[in-house]
Amino acid sequence: MENGIKKISSSEVKSPKRRQIITKQAKITADKFLAASIGDVEWLGQSLMDGQDPCGFDKNGLTPLHLAALHGRLDCIRLLIEKYDVDVNVTSATGWHPIHLSINKESGTNALQCLKYLLECGADVNCMNDDNVTVSHQA
């Protein structure tokens, strides 16, 4: 079982109804990632109340906190850290931290606010990703 979804072999997925159920389960699991990316706090909160792991990784190895930081979604960052106690220094599959991702063109005008909040919550300014890129290198 992965991310709350039972793995099923292709031989078990013969009927269209089973395929629909499996597709629906995969979509539900992806809700938290999309909600964090677009900044929909209510949807993100509902997704996590439905039992989804707030620290689970998407297909790119990012958590909802990484995606919220990447897209400058301060309200989602706050929700994840304050209500769901997500570690502000969580690393992605390639070693990126939310603080790294908050400093980019995708974050737009919210980049500084997100960076400031992450620092207030204890983000490590000396952290490095797998390629030894620090936050100051990223800036």
Tab-separated table of N, CA and C in Angstrom, residues 22-111:
chain	number	residue	atom	x	y	z
A	22	ILE	N	-9.689	3.199	-9.373
A	22	ILE	CA	-8.249	3.420	-9.201
A	22	ILE	C	-7.874	4.824	-9.645
A	23	THR	N	-8.413	5.283	-10.772
A	23	THR	CA	-8.138	6.632	-11.258
A	23	THR	C	-8.637	7.667	-10.261
A	24	LYS	N	-9.823	7.449	-9.708
A	24	LYS	CA	-10.383	8.379	-8.728
A	24	LYS	C	-9.513	8.423	-7.472
A	25	GLN	N	-9.025	7.277	-7.001
A	25	GLN	CA	-8.166	7.248	-5.818
A	25	GLN	C	-6.867	8.003	-6.071
A	26	ALA	N	-6.282	7.838	-7.251
A	26	ALA	CA	-5.039	8.545	-7.583
A	26	ALA	C	-5.287	10.043	-7.617
A	27	LYS	N	-6.440	10.471	-8.158
A	27	LYS	CA	-6.767	11.887	-8.224
A	27	LYS	C	-6.934	12.466	-6.819
A	28	ILE	N	-7.594	11.735	-5.955
A	28	ILE	CA	-7.798	12.212	-4.588
A	28	ILE	C	-6.459	12.395	-3.885
A	29	THR	N	-5.541	11.467	-4.099
A	29	THR	CA	-4.222	11.567	-3.484
A	29	THR	C	-3.482	12.798	-3.978
A	30	ALA	N	-3.728	13.215	-5.208
A	30	ALA	CA	-3.036	14.367	-5.786
A	30	ALA	C	-3.644	15.697	-5.346
A	31	ASP	N	-4.803	15.679	-4.713
A	31	ASP	CA	-5.484	16.914	-4.322
A	31	ASP	C	-4.609	17.841	-3.493
A	32	LYS	N	-3.923	17.300	-2.506
A	32	LYS	CA	-3.129	18.146	-1.612
A	32	LYS	C	-2.024	18.869	-2.374
A	33	PHE	N	-1.470	18.237	-3.391
A	33	PHE	CA	-0.392	18.852	-4.161
A	33	PHE	C	-0.925	19.989	-5.039
A	34	LEU	N	-2.043	19.749	-5.685
A	34	LEU	CA	-2.642	20.784	-6.526
A	34	LEU	C	-3.133	21.947	-5.671
A	35	ALA	N	-3.772	21.643	-4.566
A	35	ALA	CA	-4.277	22.695	-3.674
A	35	ALA	C	-3.139	23.572	-3.164
A	36	ALA	N	-2.020	22.964	-2.767
A	36	ALA	CA	-0.864	23.735	-2.283
A	36	ALA	C	-0.266	24.571	-3.404
A	37	SER	N	-0.244	24.027	-4.614
A	37	SER	CA	0.331	24.746	-5.758
A	37	SER	C	-0.469	25.981	-6.138
A	38	ILE	N	-1.792	25.860	-6.099
A	38	ILE	CA	-2.622	26.989	-6.527
A	38	ILE	C	-3.003	27.905	-5.367
A	39	GLY	N	-2.674	27.497	-4.148
A	39	GLY	CA	-2.932	28.355	-2.994
A	39	GLY	C	-4.336	28.269	-2.439
A	40	ASP	N	-5.020	27.155	-2.666
A	40	ASP	CA	-6.376	26.981	-2.158
A	40	ASP	C	-6.313	26.362	-0.756
A	41	VAL	N	-6.297	27.225	0.246
A	41	VAL	CA	-6.125	26.799	1.638
A	41	VAL	C	-7.268	25.899	2.095
A	42	GLU	N	-8.484	26.249	1.734
A	42	GLU	CA	-9.635	25.455	2.155
A	42	GLU	C	-9.556	24.038	1.585
A	43	TRP	N	-9.234	23.924	0.304
A	43	TRP	CA	-9.123	22.620	-0.355
A	43	TRP	C	-7.963	21.816	0.247
A	44	LEU	N	-6.847	22.483	0.501
A	44	LEU	CA	-5.694	21.822	1.104
A	44	LEU	C	-6.059	21.276	2.485
A	45	GLY	N	-6.705	22.103	3.288
A	45	GLY	CA	-7.123	21.660	4.614
A	45	GLY	C	-8.080	20.488	4.552
A	46	GLN	N	-9.026	20.536	3.621
A	46	GLN	CA	-9.981	19.436	3.470
A	46	GLN	C	-9.272	18.164	3.025
A	47	SER	N	-8.334	18.293	2.105
A	47	SER	CA	-7.577	17.127	1.632
A	47	SER	C	-6.832	16.465	2.784
A	48	LEU	N	-6.247	17.276	3.633
A	48	LEU	CA	-5.468	16.735	4.745
A	48	LEU	C	-6.364	16.190	5.852
A	49	MET	N	-7.562	16.758	6.013
A	49	MET	CA	-8.514	16.229	6.992
A	49	MET	C	-9.012	14.857	6.561
A	50	ASP	N	-8.975	14.598	5.265
A	50	ASP	CA	-9.420	13.306	4.746
A	50	ASP	C	-8.379	12.211	4.972
A	51	GLY	N	-7.334	12.516	5.733
A	51	GLY	CA	-6.362	11.503	6.102
A	51	GLY	C	-5.114	11.443	5.247
A	52	GLN	N	-4.948	12.373	4.324
A	52	GLN	CA	-3.742	12.371	3.511
A	52	GLN	C	-2.554	12.844	4.342
A	53	ASP	N	-1.408	12.265	4.088
A	53	ASP	CA	-0.177	12.612	4.795
A	53	ASP	C	0.303	13.986	4.338
A	54	PRO	N	0.417	14.973	5.241
A	54	PRO	CA	0.871	16.307	4.834
A	54	PRO	C	2.332	16.328	4.393
A	55	CYS	N	3.059	15.253	4.677
A	55	CYS	CA	4.472	15.187	4.290
A	55	CYS	C	4.711	14.223	3.138
A	56	GLY	N	3.650	13.727	2.518
A	56	GLY	CA	3.810	12.805	1.397
A	56	GLY	C	4.439	13.494	0.195
A	57	PHE	N	5.092	12.705	-0.649
A	57	PHE	CA	5.781	13.235	-1.823
A	57	PHE	C	4.972	13.006	-3.096
A	58	ASP	N	5.055	13.962	-4.020
A	58	ASP	CA	4.427	13.788	-5.323
A	58	ASP	C	5.381	13.032	-6.244
A	59	LYS	N	5.012	12.890	-7.515
A	59	LYS	CA	5.841	12.128	-8.459
A	59	LYS	C	7.201	12.784	-8.697
A	60	ASN	N	7.348	14.056	-8.367
A	60	ASN	CA	8.620	14.765	-8.531
A	60	ASN	C	9.430	14.825	-7.239
A	61	GLY	N	8.936	14.178	-6.205
A	61	GLY	CA	9.651	14.144	-4.934
A	61	GLY	C	9.462	15.377	-4.077
A	62	LEU	N	8.368	16.120	-4.304
A	62	LEU	CA	8.083	17.333	-3.539
A	62	LEU	C	6.887	17.108	-2.622
A	63	THR	N	6.909	17.772	-1.478
A	63	THR	CA	5.782	17.731	-0.547
A	63	THR	C	4.875	18.934	-0.829
A	64	PRO	N	3.677	18.961	-0.250
A	64	PRO	CA	2.838	20.146	-0.402
A	64	PRO	C	3.541	21.426	0.073
A	65	LEU	N	4.372	21.332	1.116
A	65	LEU	CA	5.101	22.515	1.586
A	65	LEU	C	6.081	23.009	0.521
A	66	HIS	N	6.768	22.108	-0.149
A	66	HIS	CA	7.675	22.510	-1.228
A	66	HIS	C	6.904	23.235	-2.331
A	67	LEU	N	5.761	22.677	-2.709
A	67	LEU	CA	4.972	23.276	-3.787
A	67	LEU	C	4.411	24.635	-3.388
A	68	ALA	N	3.955	24.756	-2.154
A	68	ALA	CA	3.448	26.048	-1.679
A	68	ALA	C	4.568	27.088	-1.682
A	69	ALA	N	5.759	26.703	-1.250
A	69	ALA	CA	6.902	27.626	-1.246
A	69	ALA	C	7.309	27.991	-2.670
A	70	LEU	N	7.327	27.013	-3.544
A	70	LEU	CA	7.706	27.235	-4.939
A	70	LEU	C	6.799	28.254	-5.622
A	71	HIS	N	5.517	28.206	-5.301
A	71	HIS	CA	4.544	29.081	-5.954
A	71	HIS	C	4.156	30.294	-5.106
A	72	GLY	N	4.838	30.499	-3.990
A	72	GLY	CA	4.584	31.684	-3.170
A	72	GLY	C	3.237	31.694	-2.486
A	73	ARG	N	2.775	30.546	-2.031
A	73	ARG	CA	1.455	30.420	-1.392
A	73	ARG	C	1.597	30.479	0.132
A	74	LEU	N	1.771	31.680	0.643
A	74	LEU	CA	2.046	31.890	2.065
A	74	LEU	C	0.970	31.295	2.965
A	75	ASP	N	-0.292	31.448	2.624
A	75	ASP	CA	-1.362	30.911	3.471
A	75	ASP	C	-1.284	29.388	3.570
A	76	CYS	N	-0.926	28.731	2.479
A	76	CYS	CA	-0.771	27.271	2.503
A	76	CYS	C	0.454	26.874	3.321
A	77	ILE	N	1.519	27.649	3.201
A	77	ILE	CA	2.726	27.389	3.995
A	77	ILE	C	2.375	27.474	5.479
A	78	ARG	N	1.650	28.520	5.853
A	78	ARG	CA	1.251	28.694	7.259
A	78	ARG	C	0.395	27.528	7.748
A	79	LEU	N	-0.575	27.138	6.948
A	79	LEU	CA	-1.456	26.033	7.329
A	79	LEU	C	-0.644	24.760	7.571
A	80	LEU	N	0.246	24.443	6.659
A	80	LEU	CA	1.029	23.209	6.766
A	80	LEU	C	1.941	23.217	7.989
A	81	ILE	N	2.548	24.347	8.271
A	81	ILE	CA	3.484	24.427	9.396
A	81	ILE	C	2.747	24.549	10.726
A	82	GLU	N	1.751	25.420	10.789
A	82	GLU	CA	1.081	25.696	12.059
A	82	GLU	C	0.056	24.635	12.460
A	83	LYS	N	-0.751	24.180	11.520
A	83	LYS	CA	-1.808	23.230	11.873
A	83	LYS	C	-1.355	21.778	11.758
A	84	TYR	N	-0.535	21.483	10.755
A	84	TYR	CA	-0.147	20.093	10.511
A	84	TYR	C	1.286	19.793	10.923
A	85	ASP	N	1.945	20.771	11.537
A	85	ASP	CA	3.278	20.586	12.113
A	85	ASP	C	4.285	19.987	11.122
A	86	VAL	N	4.219	20.438	9.875
A	86	VAL	CA	5.173	19.981	8.863
A	86	VAL	C	6.522	20.628	9.150
A	87	ASP	N	7.578	19.852	9.071
A	87	ASP	CA	8.936	20.330	9.330
A	87	ASP	C	9.323	21.374	8.287
A	88	VAL	N	9.692	22.555	8.739
A	88	VAL	CA	10.060	23.659	7.849
A	88	VAL	C	11.316	23.331	7.034
A	89	ASN	N	12.098	22.360	7.488
A	89	ASN	CA	13.330	21.976	6.799
A	89	ASN	C	13.217	20.636	6.077
A	90	VAL	N	11.998	20.220	5.756
A	90	VAL	CA	11.801	18.954	5.050
A	90	VAL	C	12.528	19.009	3.700
A	91	THR	N	13.183	17.911	3.342
A	91	THR	CA	13.914	17.885	2.070
A	91	THR	C	13.138	17.110	1.020
A	92	SER	N	13.273	17.559	-0.218
A	92	SER	CA	12.658	16.857	-1.339
A	92	SER	C	13.521	15.648	-1.692
A	93	ALA	N	13.111	14.904	-2.694
A	93	ALA	CA	13.869	13.731	-3.130
A	93	ALA	C	15.261	14.105	-3.631
A	94	THR	N	15.446	15.352	-4.043
A	94	THR	CA	16.758	15.797	-4.536
A	94	THR	C	17.417	16.797	-3.593
A	95	GLY	N	16.922	16.855	-2.371
A	95	GLY	CA	17.571	17.671	-1.353
A	95	GLY	C	17.143	19.124	-1.280
A	96	TRP	N	16.171	19.537	-2.071
A	96	TRP	CA	15.696	20.921	-1.999
A	96	TRP	C	14.878	21.108	-0.733
A	97	HIS	N	15.028	22.271	-0.127
A	97	HIS	CA	14.265	22.649	1.061
A	97	HIS	C	13.248	23.718	0.649
A	98	PRO	N	12.166	23.879	1.402
A	98	PRO	CA	11.197	24.925	1.074
A	98	PRO	C	11.835	26.310	0.952
A	99	ILE	N	12.835	26.589	1.780
A	99	ILE	CA	13.477	27.906	1.725
A	99	ILE	C	14.190	28.121	0.383
A	100	HIS	N	14.789	27.065	-0.176
A	100	HIS	CA	15.402	27.164	-1.507
A	100	HIS	C	14.338	27.537	-2.550
A	101	LEU	N	13.223	26.824	-2.474
A	101	LEU	CA	12.189	26.970	-3.496
A	101	LEU	C	11.415	28.278	-3.388
A	102	SER	N	11.437	28.886	-2.210
A	102	SER	CA	10.714	30.152	-2.045
A	102	SER	C	11.409	31.297	-2.782
A	103	ILE	N	12.663	31.096	-3.144
A	103	ILE	CA	13.445	32.136	-3.831
A	103	ILE	C	13.519	31.787	-5.312
A	104	ASN	N	12.499	32.095	-6.049
A	104	ASN	CA	12.486	31.820	-7.480
A	104	ASN	C	11.440	32.680	-8.161
A	105	LYS	N	11.465	32.700	-9.470
A	105	LYS	CA	10.536	33.554	-10.213
A	105	LYS	C	9.088	33.087	-10.105
A	106	GLU	N	8.869	31.797	-9.807
A	106	GLU	CA	7.506	31.278	-9.662
A	106	GLU	C	6.799	31.884	-8.445
A	107	SER	N	7.564	32.242	-7.426
A	107	SER	CA	6.985	32.781	-6.190
A	107	SER	C	6.453	34.193	-6.366
A	108	GLY	N	6.918	34.860	-7.398
A	108	GLY	CA	6.438	36.200	-7.699
A	108	GLY	C	6.631	37.181	-6.562
A	109	THR	N	5.637	38.024	-6.370
A	109	THR	CA	5.735	39.089	-5.370
A	109	THR	C	5.659	38.565	-3.937
A	110	ASN	N	5.260	37.312	-3.768
A	110	ASN	CA	5.154	36.738	-2.422
A	110	ASN	C	6.451	36.104	-1.937
A	111	ALA	N	7.478	36.075	-2.773
A	111	ALA	CA	8.724	35.386	-2.423
A	111	ALA	C	9.307	35.895	-1.110
